XYZ file of C-alpha atoms in Angstrom:
665
model
C 80.488 -1.212 -88.357
C 76.714 -0.448 -88.557
C 75.009 1.727 -85.806
C 72.440 0.376 -83.343
C 70.028 3.079 -84.407
C 69.794 1.664 -87.958
C 68.983 -1.827 -86.765
C 66.984 -1.350 -83.545
C 64.029 0.670 -84.630
C 63.014 0.985 -88.245
C 61.611 4.270 -89.305
C 62.802 6.045 -86.156
C 66.015 7.193 -86.671
C 68.369 6.664 -89.500
C 67.442 9.965 -90.878
C 66.325 12.196 -88.089
C 66.847 15.596 -89.423
C 69.928 14.474 -91.357
C 71.928 13.885 -88.162
C 74.927 11.663 -88.068
C 74.735 8.085 -86.913
C 76.447 8.848 -83.644
C 73.895 11.587 -82.665
C 70.967 9.271 -83.415
C 72.437 6.593 -81.125
C 72.847 9.028 -78.283
C 69.209 10.195 -78.602
C 68.077 6.633 -78.557
C 69.963 6.028 -75.348
C 68.248 9.024 -73.672
C 64.867 7.668 -74.709
C 65.713 4.339 -73.124
C 66.431 6.141 -69.799
C 63.068 7.874 -69.961
C 61.297 4.565 -70.688
C 63.127 2.998 -67.731
C 61.854 5.742 -65.411
C 58.258 5.101 -66.532
C 58.650 1.378 -65.892
C 59.947 2.088 -62.387
C 56.950 4.320 -61.677
C 54.605 1.652 -62.987
C 56.241 -1.016 -60.819
C 56.253 1.178 -57.730
C 59.980 0.635 -57.332
C 61.828 2.079 -54.341
C 63.430 5.512 -54.703
C 67.029 4.231 -54.889
C 66.296 2.477 -58.189
C 65.558 5.861 -59.840
C 69.197 6.956 -59.564
C 71.139 7.196 -62.985
C 73.177 4.054 -63.818
C 76.993 4.219 -63.354
C 79.057 5.564 -66.271
C 80.320 2.100 -67.251
C 76.752 0.974 -67.770
C 75.550 3.971 -69.670
C 76.612 2.808 -73.082
C 77.339 5.594 -75.483
C 78.178 8.850 -73.763
C 75.275 11.362 -73.545
C 75.938 14.852 -74.519
C 75.157 17.642 -72.107
C 71.597 18.440 -73.326
C 70.498 14.785 -73.165
C 72.064 14.281 -69.771
C 70.195 17.319 -68.435
C 66.925 15.991 -69.822
C 67.495 12.605 -68.195
C 68.367 14.178 -64.831
C 65.271 16.395 -64.903
C 63.110 13.426 -65.889
C 64.508 11.469 -62.930
C 63.615 14.272 -60.492
C 60.107 14.494 -61.942
C 59.698 10.732 -61.668
C 60.725 10.844 -58.017
C 58.176 13.602 -57.346
C 55.509 11.583 -59.128
C 56.514 8.557 -57.073
C 56.133 10.517 -53.821
C 52.762 11.852 -54.926
C 51.555 8.407 -55.879
C 52.786 7.052 -52.546
C 50.947 9.770 -50.694
C 47.751 8.972 -52.618
C 48.114 5.268 -51.981
C 48.756 5.902 -48.287
C 45.792 8.250 -48.129
C 43.611 5.683 -49.872
C 44.734 3.059 -47.392
C 43.986 5.398 -44.471
C 40.579 6.264 -45.921
C 39.834 2.594 -46.470
C 40.895 1.929 -42.885
C 38.668 4.775 -41.683
C 35.721 3.414 -43.663
C 36.354 -0.039 -42.216
C 36.581 1.505 -38.760
C 33.349 3.426 -39.284
C 31.642 0.228 -40.405
C 33.003 -1.703 -37.436
C 31.925 0.989 -35.008
C 28.483 1.214 -36.598
C 27.953 -2.498 -35.979
C 28.843 -2.258 -32.293
C 26.024 -1.680 -29.820
C 27.669 -1.858 -26.412
C 29.290 1.456 -25.312
C 32.262 -0.333 -23.703
C 32.846 -2.388 -26.834
C 32.773 0.789 -28.955
C 35.406 2.484 -26.782
C 37.701 -0.551 -26.854
C 37.355 -0.833 -30.637
C 38.268 2.847 -31.077
C 41.561 2.672 -29.160
C 42.474 -0.671 -30.765
C 41.921 0.655 -34.307
C 43.843 3.861 -33.509
C 46.808 1.762 -32.422
C 46.679 -0.259 -35.640
C 46.371 2.799 -37.898
C 49.138 4.873 -36.311
C 51.361 1.989 -35.206
C 52.075 3.546 -31.796
C 52.972 1.778 -28.550
C 49.924 2.935 -26.590
C 46.516 4.368 -27.434
C 43.958 5.523 -24.900
C 40.774 7.513 -24.540
C 39.474 9.821 -21.818
C 35.948 11.131 -21.338
C 34.861 14.434 -19.837
C 33.039 14.473 -16.506
C 30.802 17.543 -16.679
C 29.772 17.292 -13.028
C 33.342 17.011 -11.705
C 34.734 19.436 -14.291
C 37.605 17.179 -15.375
C 38.421 14.356 -17.793
C 39.160 10.797 -16.702
C 40.869 7.805 -18.295
C 38.227 5.448 -19.691
C 39.919 2.862 -21.988
C 43.562 2.041 -22.791
C 45.326 -0.322 -25.212
C 48.976 -1.220 -24.635
C 49.112 0.351 -21.184
C 50.844 -1.475 -18.326
C 50.574 1.085 -15.493
C 47.590 0.898 -13.132
C 48.138 4.501 -12.036
C 48.098 5.651 -15.662
C 44.875 3.728 -16.346
C 43.102 5.512 -13.462
C 44.454 9.055 -13.808
C 42.128 12.077 -13.913
C 43.112 15.363 -15.578
C 41.708 18.720 -14.637
C 40.628 20.959 -17.477
C 43.786 22.625 -18.841
C 46.160 20.242 -16.997
C 48.666 18.264 -19.031
C 48.323 17.631 -22.758
C 44.949 15.890 -22.473
C 43.437 18.542 -20.208
C 44.521 21.215 -22.660
C 42.958 19.334 -25.589
C 39.729 18.855 -23.615
C 39.487 22.520 -22.645
C 40.482 24.048 -26.022
C 38.934 21.451 -28.389
C 42.180 21.521 -30.439
C 44.691 18.718 -31.147
C 48.083 18.876 -29.452
C 51.193 16.746 -29.858
C 54.623 16.603 -28.279
C 57.811 14.766 -29.255
C 58.886 14.439 -25.610
C 56.220 15.290 -23.028
C 58.547 15.417 -20.015
C 60.621 18.263 -21.466
C 57.754 20.151 -23.148
C 57.048 23.317 -21.168
C 53.920 24.227 -23.153
C 51.783 22.077 -20.881
C 50.819 22.559 -17.235
C 52.561 19.688 -15.498
C 51.156 18.187 -12.296
C 52.639 15.604 -9.957
C 49.791 13.148 -10.576
C 49.917 13.378 -14.379
C 53.709 13.400 -14.649
C 53.953 10.442 -12.270
C 51.463 8.407 -14.313
C 53.184 9.292 -17.637
C 56.614 8.466 -16.207
C 55.362 5.122 -14.778
C 53.952 4.248 -18.210
C 57.201 5.375 -19.865
C 55.561 7.615 -22.472
C 57.429 10.396 -24.292
C 55.785 11.265 -27.616
C 52.026 11.947 -27.203
C 49.352 13.034 -29.654
C 45.891 14.011 -28.426
C 42.846 14.987 -30.495
C 39.399 16.033 -29.262
C 36.295 13.857 -29.484
C 33.683 16.383 -30.610
C 29.928 16.300 -31.059
C 29.226 19.553 -32.837
C 30.814 22.207 -30.653
C 30.830 20.055 -27.514
C 33.944 18.098 -26.512
C 33.105 14.772 -24.895
C 36.656 13.442 -24.501
C 40.152 13.021 -25.943
C 41.688 10.272 -28.118
C 45.457 9.721 -27.685
C 48.299 7.948 -29.512
C 51.674 7.709 -27.710
C 55.114 6.167 -28.087
C 57.679 5.314 -25.465
C 60.425 6.893 -27.595
C 60.751 10.523 -28.607
C 59.442 11.287 -32.084
C 57.511 13.881 -34.044
C 53.941 13.241 -35.193
C 53.383 14.273 -38.806
C 50.416 16.360 -39.919
C 49.082 13.286 -41.735
C 49.090 11.327 -38.460
C 47.344 14.192 -36.708
C 44.751 14.356 -39.478
C 44.306 10.558 -39.421
C 43.776 10.411 -35.661
C 41.439 13.428 -35.854
C 39.344 11.693 -38.518
C 39.200 8.560 -36.383
C 38.201 10.718 -33.385
C 35.331 12.230 -35.396
C 34.049 8.756 -36.296
C 34.601 7.642 -32.700
C 32.613 10.557 -31.254
C 29.674 9.706 -33.489
C 29.944 6.028 -32.580
C 30.156 6.858 -28.855
C 27.101 9.097 -29.088
C 25.211 6.503 -31.126
C 26.071 3.785 -28.628
C 25.021 6.103 -25.791
C 21.748 6.921 -27.513
C 21.175 3.241 -28.231
C 21.909 2.381 -24.617
C 19.560 5.133 -23.446
C 16.976 3.867 -25.918
C 17.352 0.373 -24.510
C 16.990 1.730 -20.987
C 14.017 3.786 -22.092
C 12.481 0.690 -23.664
C 13.080 -1.239 -20.455
C 11.504 1.597 -18.482
C 8.701 1.785 -21.039
C 8.074 -1.942 -20.755
C 8.096 -1.658 -16.966
C 5.752 1.322 -17.188
C 3.568 -0.614 -19.600
C 3.411 -3.528 -17.186
C 2.670 -1.127 -14.343
C -0.069 0.536 -16.375
C -1.465 -2.858 -17.312
C -1.413 -3.971 -13.679
C -2.983 -0.667 -12.672
C -5.636 -1.086 -15.352
C -6.341 -4.609 -14.134
C -6.562 -3.304 -10.583
C -8.894 -0.518 -11.713
C -11.098 -2.964 -13.614
C -11.106 -5.267 -10.595
C -11.947 -2.343 -8.334
C -14.729 -1.199 -10.652
C -16.136 -4.723 -10.851
C -15.989 -5.047 -7.070
C -17.565 -1.609 -6.616
C -20.334 -2.485 -9.078
C -20.870 -5.800 -7.320
C -21.083 -4.215 -3.876
C -23.217 -1.319 -5.092
C -25.565 -3.749 -6.803
C -25.943 -5.586 -3.500
C -26.937 -2.342 -1.809
C -29.350 -1.360 -4.562
C -30.963 -4.798 -4.496
C -31.637 -4.419 -0.794
C -29.036 -6.883 0.472
C -28.304 -6.780 4.170
C -25.011 -6.028 5.848
C -24.124 -9.738 6.072
C -24.251 -10.068 2.272
C -21.901 -7.106 1.911
C -19.488 -8.587 4.464
C -19.470 -11.878 2.550
C -18.878 -10.081 -0.765
C -15.983 -8.025 0.651
C -14.349 -11.164 2.039
C -14.744 -12.962 -1.307
C -13.280 -10.058 -3.315
C -10.298 -9.508 -1.008
C -9.862 -13.172 -0.052
C -9.968 -12.588 3.683
C -12.252 -12.535 6.680
C -14.513 -9.536 7.246
C -15.924 -7.942 10.409
C -18.302 -4.970 10.281
C -19.094 -2.955 13.420
C -21.205 0.113 14.042
C -19.891 3.313 15.605
C -20.433 1.906 19.124
C -18.377 -1.213 18.361
C -21.400 -3.495 18.102
C -20.849 -6.281 15.594
C -23.189 -5.959 12.638
C -21.892 -8.782 10.446
C -18.911 -11.047 9.893
C -17.753 -13.505 7.259
C -14.904 -15.997 7.317
C -13.484 -14.966 10.689
C -14.146 -15.044 14.422
C -15.851 -12.309 16.388
C -13.694 -9.572 17.796
C -13.645 -5.900 18.668
C -11.952 -3.477 16.264
C -8.894 -1.619 17.501
C -10.133 1.773 18.700
C -6.720 3.282 17.898
C -6.775 1.868 14.365
C -10.326 3.136 13.769
C -9.299 6.590 15.004
C -6.186 6.605 12.781
C -8.220 5.534 9.742
C -10.841 8.166 10.509
C -8.189 10.893 10.805
C -6.171 9.903 7.738
C -9.049 8.768 5.560
C -7.130 5.575 4.650
C -7.191 1.969 5.776
C -4.540 1.171 8.403
C -2.934 -2.047 9.580
C -3.034 -3.115 13.225
C -1.423 -6.415 14.279
C -1.932 -7.998 10.852
C -5.550 -6.833 10.553
C -6.542 -4.022 8.205
C -9.096 -1.561 9.587
C -11.056 1.009 7.593
C -13.309 3.582 9.218
C -16.745 3.829 7.592
C -17.451 7.528 7.260
C -20.195 9.814 6.008
C -18.292 13.061 5.819
C -16.845 13.598 9.301
C -19.409 11.290 10.942
C -18.216 7.843 11.984
C -20.790 5.223 10.994
C -18.732 2.172 11.891
C -15.689 0.204 10.770
C -14.631 -2.737 8.618
C -11.857 -5.134 9.666
C -10.131 -7.406 7.126
C -8.317 -10.438 8.557
C -6.013 -12.959 6.913
C -4.422 -10.406 4.552
C -1.435 -8.813 6.337
C 0.328 -8.226 2.974
C -2.457 -6.164 1.429
C -1.100 -4.370 -1.671
C -1.905 -0.833 -2.755
C -4.538 -1.930 -5.267
C -6.317 -4.176 -2.763
C -5.972 -1.486 -0.113
C -7.789 0.983 -2.350
C -10.381 -1.696 -3.059
C -10.826 -2.224 0.685
C -11.275 1.521 1.165
C -13.826 1.569 -1.655
C -15.661 -1.222 0.156
C -15.782 1.140 3.138
C -17.534 3.736 0.964
C -20.092 1.170 -0.190
C -20.606 0.030 3.395
C -21.187 3.651 4.410
C -23.816 3.885 1.673
C -25.527 0.767 3.009
C -25.395 1.949 6.616
C -26.803 5.346 5.631
C -29.539 3.613 3.694
C -30.255 1.319 6.634
C -30.268 4.278 8.977
C -32.650 6.188 6.741
C -34.982 3.212 6.549
C -34.610 2.594 10.265
C -35.304 6.237 11.054
C -38.422 6.136 8.919
C -39.501 2.858 10.454
C -38.644 4.080 13.936
C -40.717 7.177 13.322
C -43.634 5.007 12.270
C -43.027 2.713 15.232
C -42.626 5.701 17.543
C -45.927 7.162 16.391
C -47.596 3.793 16.889
C -46.005 3.459 20.325
C -47.173 6.953 21.303
C -50.697 6.210 20.169
C -50.697 2.925 22.122
C -49.461 4.509 25.339
C -51.679 7.607 25.242
C -54.835 5.916 23.981
C -55.542 8.984 21.812
C -55.873 7.096 18.502
C -58.742 4.954 17.363
C -58.110 1.574 19.024
C -59.619 -0.244 16.060
C -56.904 1.049 13.701
C -53.972 0.192 15.929
C -53.782 -3.595 15.296
C -53.589 -3.058 11.518
C -50.903 -0.383 11.906
C -48.973 -2.675 14.206
C -49.117 -5.568 11.747
C -47.535 -3.344 9.048
C -44.418 -3.075 11.209
C -44.448 -6.737 12.247
C -46.109 -6.386 15.663
C -49.042 -8.607 16.638
C -51.135 -6.859 19.310
C -53.312 -9.953 19.698
C -50.387 -11.540 21.516
C -49.838 -10.521 25.167
C -47.273 -7.722 25.450
C -45.336 -6.284 28.367
C -44.418 -2.625 28.755
C -40.952 -1.611 29.990
C -39.792 1.862 31.005
C -35.987 2.264 30.962
C -33.508 4.584 32.639
C -29.713 4.871 32.577
C -27.726 7.343 34.664
C -24.515 6.766 32.645
C -25.476 6.240 28.996
C -26.884 9.114 26.878
C -30.571 8.809 26.113
C -29.952 8.330 22.392
C -27.612 5.399 23.038
C -30.165 3.857 25.360
C -32.831 4.370 22.706
C -30.618 2.811 20.006
C -29.962 -0.215 22.216
C -33.691 -0.531 22.975
C -34.498 -0.255 19.254
C -32.134 -3.154 18.496
C -33.934 -5.261 21.094
C -37.321 -4.251 19.660
C -36.258 -5.180 16.124
C -34.919 -8.545 17.215
C -38.075 -9.417 19.234
C -40.745 -7.879 17.004
C -41.613 -5.146 19.447
C -41.714 -1.359 19.622
C -39.248 1.142 21.077
C -39.310 4.909 21.340
C -39.330 8.029 23.461
C -42.511 8.803 25.390
C -42.576 11.814 27.684
C -38.727 11.817 27.669
C -38.629 8.199 28.787
C -37.300 5.306 26.704
C -40.144 2.772 26.467
C -40.155 -0.784 25.136
C -43.212 -2.845 24.233
C -42.276 -6.496 23.741
C -44.139 -9.784 23.396
C -44.379 -11.200 26.917
C -42.167 -14.243 27.439
C -43.909 -15.221 30.699
C -47.681 -15.105 30.411
C -48.766 -17.830 32.791
C -48.090 -18.672 36.456
C -44.451 -18.186 37.356
C -41.968 -15.384 37.522
C -43.969 -13.060 35.233
C -42.792 -9.946 33.444
C -40.579 -9.070 36.403
C -38.182 -11.797 35.258
C -38.325 -10.344 31.725
C -37.474 -6.927 33.176
C -34.537 -8.325 35.149
C -33.159 -10.071 32.050
C -33.625 -6.932 29.962
C -31.786 -4.811 32.560
C -28.844 -7.207 32.483
C -28.742 -7.362 28.679
C -28.909 -3.597 28.159
C -26.496 -2.874 31.001
C -23.896 -5.191 29.495
C -24.304 -3.667 26.053
C -24.065 -0.071 27.255
C -21.395 -0.667 29.857
C -23.461 0.858 32.685
C -26.494 0.106 34.870
C -29.944 0.227 33.254
C -33.059 0.278 35.442
C -36.171 -1.352 33.975
C -39.706 -1.032 35.342
C -42.212 -3.490 33.855
C -45.960 -4.021 33.683
C -48.250 -6.488 32.004
C -48.763 -8.638 30.176
C -51.709 -6.937 28.459
C -53.685 -7.799 25.358
C -55.576 -5.304 23.238
C -54.682 -1.650 22.499
C -56.907 -0.208 25.247
C -54.878 -1.619 28.127
C -51.461 -0.187 27.179
C -51.854 3.290 28.800
C -52.470 1.772 32.237
C -49.643 -0.701 31.767
C -47.289 2.140 30.861
C -48.295 4.127 33.929
C -47.694 1.100 36.151
C -44.283 0.393 34.557
C -43.307 4.035 35.060
C -44.273 3.865 38.774
C -42.282 0.669 39.097
C -39.200 2.252 37.489
C -39.540 5.245 39.822
C -39.883 2.957 42.850
C -36.798 0.961 41.880
C -34.712 4.122 41.712
C -36.176 5.381 45.008
C -35.296 2.066 46.660
C -31.696 2.355 45.421
C -32.059 -0.580 43.075
C -30.407 1.082 40.059
C -29.455 -1.431 37.393
C -32.205 -3.921 38.278
C -35.468 -4.817 36.623
C -38.793 -5.723 38.201
C -42.567 -5.412 38.066
C -44.641 -3.894 40.885
C -45.521 -7.362 42.076
C -41.822 -7.970 42.736
C -41.684 -4.982 45.115
C -43.749 -6.611 47.829
C -46.285 -4.565 49.801
C -44.848 -1.383 48.241
C -45.850 -2.741 44.886
C -49.325 -3.443 46.160
C -49.624 0.120 47.417
C -48.366 1.569 44.100
C -50.574 -0.673 41.993
C -53.877 0.472 40.578
C -55.562 -2.856 41.308
C -55.157 -4.186 44.841
C -54.407 -7.911 44.590
C -54.034 -8.791 48.269
C -54.477 -12.486 47.657
C -51.706 -12.426 45.085
C -49.496 -10.515 47.503
C -50.072 -13.097 50.279
C -49.469 -15.933 47.844
C -46.182 -14.380 46.577
C -44.967 -13.761 50.147
C -46.185 -16.828 52.151
C -46.936 -19.297 49.377
C -44.347 -22.012 50.273
C -45.396 -22.044 53.951
C -49.135 -22.069 53.139
C -48.617 -24.939 50.729
C -46.625 -26.899 53.297
C -49.375 -26.499 55.930
C -52.025 -27.504 53.388
C -50.165 -30.671 52.422
C -48.914 -31.742 55.882
C -51.633 -30.390 58.161
C -48.997 -28.468 60.118
C -49.286 -25.050 61.726
C -46.185 -23.286 60.404
C -48.162 -20.128 59.497
C -49.588 -19.941 63.044
C -46.109 -20.532 64.514
C -44.643 -17.761 62.331
C -47.393 -15.303 63.299
C -46.925 -16.085 66.995
C -43.128 -15.707 66.640
C -43.547 -12.157 65.236
C -46.291 -11.310 67.772
C -43.917 -12.220 70.634
C -41.199 -9.899 69.328
C -39.246 -12.703 67.613
C -38.621 -14.404 70.958
C -38.489 -18.162 70.668
C -39.104 -18.852 74.362
C -42.152 -16.577 74.587
C -43.450 -18.035 71.302
C -43.086 -21.548 72.857
C -45.088 -20.454 75.919
C -47.814 -18.905 73.739
C -47.996 -22.034 71.620
C -47.765 -24.374 74.664
C -44.925 -26.308 73.118
C -41.280 -26.877 73.987
C -38.854 -24.253 72.790
C -37.029 -26.893 70.694
C -40.239 -27.446 68.799
C -40.384 -23.741 67.957
C -36.735 -23.889 66.820
C -37.464 -26.848 64.570
C -40.527 -25.140 63.081
C -38.574 -21.913 62.443
C -35.794 -23.915 60.724
C -38.418 -25.479 58.487
C -39.846 -22.013 57.691
C -36.330 -20.768 56.867
C -35.822 -23.626 54.409
C -39.182 -22.804 52.768
C -38.828 -19.008 52.584
C -35.054 -18.636 52.199
C -32.212 -17.880 54.577
C -32.859 -14.102 54.496
C -36.454 -14.292 55.793
C -35.553 -12.597 59.062
C -33.922 -9.566 57.486
C -35.864 -6.400 58.443
C -37.307 -5.703 54.987
C -38.274 -9.309 54.411
C -39.618 -9.703 57.949
C -41.843 -6.635 57.438
C -43.249 -8.106 54.234
C -43.953 -11.406 56.013
C -45.757 -9.685 58.915
C -47.913 -7.645 56.499
C -48.785 -10.769 54.560
C -49.665 -12.614 57.783
C -52.004 -9.792 58.852
C -53.724 -9.738 55.424
C -54.049 -13.508 55.578
C -55.662 -13.324 59.022
C -58.367 -10.833 57.978
C -59.264 -12.445 54.626
C -62.705 -14.142 54.470
C -62.624 -17.781 53.460
C -65.136 -17.164 50.673
C -63.513 -13.948 49.448
C -62.687 -14.019 45.718
C -59.419 -12.310 46.568
C -58.591 -15.085 48.993
C -55.590 -17.234 48.540
C -55.617 -19.420 45.463
C -55.682 -23.134 46.174
C -52.342 -24.770 46.765
């Protein structure tokens, strides 16, 4: 019977060193075992298939050397298989880590990154639960942040102090720790809170690895099972590698989130800067516009209109005394004294009952105030613009004051020269025309006095009147004097009425009585000194008579005025005192003047007057009633009665052809 070695493989074996046919067959059988082992390795067969076949299937019996070779080859093949399995598993883990790193790199939301980390850890290690805690540097502990597979609310919210439990120990030492059964592991510092949460979750085997950024631990990544088991070094290394990737991803997501926040803040800052720049440009434009108005000689009304247009509101400008200088787009009104004081103290515009008020200052000096109406919601930019408008207004008021002071000085010098008569009279009309005063027109002279208002306030008020009426105002021998075009130049009330009106106007403006003595009207520079002297005597007489706060000319003071006057106008005095009765007698042919004289001569006795007149007493009563209607109901008062008796005596002694006689009715 031929051997299998002679037929199976030509050139291999029939003569292998001269061996017998049986030895060659046995060697061939050993080679077949070795080839079988290589095929198993190539196929990745399970370990049980590497075991030697049973004796019945071995074929020809192997001798001892060949059997030993086959057994050794089997052991080597199993080692190779384990090594290859480890490499394949490591490759799979590395591939999974690379995939994880790629997935984490694509995530941008920090919460999404944390959830992806614990989910991938659960897939890679195949545990029941994975979770992640982050360190709280301010509180000095670590708190549960994300879980996957957890069912306990207490476990999901637990906080671990540094060094407490497995996680606290990992966080404090920056080293991985694992336990096969946490409840019975005495290596860890157990606390009631941690043990209760772990027990409620049902965890036993726990692996924790640190999340590190350089040398700083930011948290802990965990893998846990609900059954006791031992974590292999490969699992520890795998979770540690995932933790390293996770720490980088967490930090990247944090940096990206901070970058986003910074970009949002930067965009907000950019918008703020842009709005601020717009406000600054608007403020500069408004400042240039207002300043240009001042430089071009615009008046205060133009500035008020410009401020209202820029700030889209109504504007009121007052001087330091509260006198309205200008307004635009709003009604008249007094500024709040408290608001002006607050703005002056703080140097900022203030709001009072929906109206913004800004004090107009030149250093510490209060020049006036600006009120802005219709803008209760004034923003910071517009508030600064309003305050800048106050600066421009101060510039205008200072400029106006400087011009006014110069003009007032010129006017004061002109007034002094007019009242003293020291200057060349021929030059005065031309000087007056340069300041808008026409001396060819009749002018009245007024001397003022106030017992309550300071002299400078009285002078300022008089100057405003002079400017408005094209006159002159100034101090002369410590008296405030006004020279104004006479409003009453013909027959009628005369300059006394002008003085009375002026006293009322100034008294109302200053809030106190102003006494005004008047004289005139006069025409031509040479007559002003006498007119001033007469007005001064009149002012003195008014004060002596207790008529503070009134205005009059000497002619309005009755016989006292005649006595104080330089030119005795007896006919004018009689006419002013008895005129209505004289006119009545002239028209009706009656004798009311004679009846009145007789009445006073008889000691104001009606019966004796009737006897002297040879008429019935009722006739005297009727005539006296008529006289009362003509002269006024107060004609019998002592002062008035004295004036009437003096006038009657002057009338009796006047010659019919006297030039000072009574003017015709």
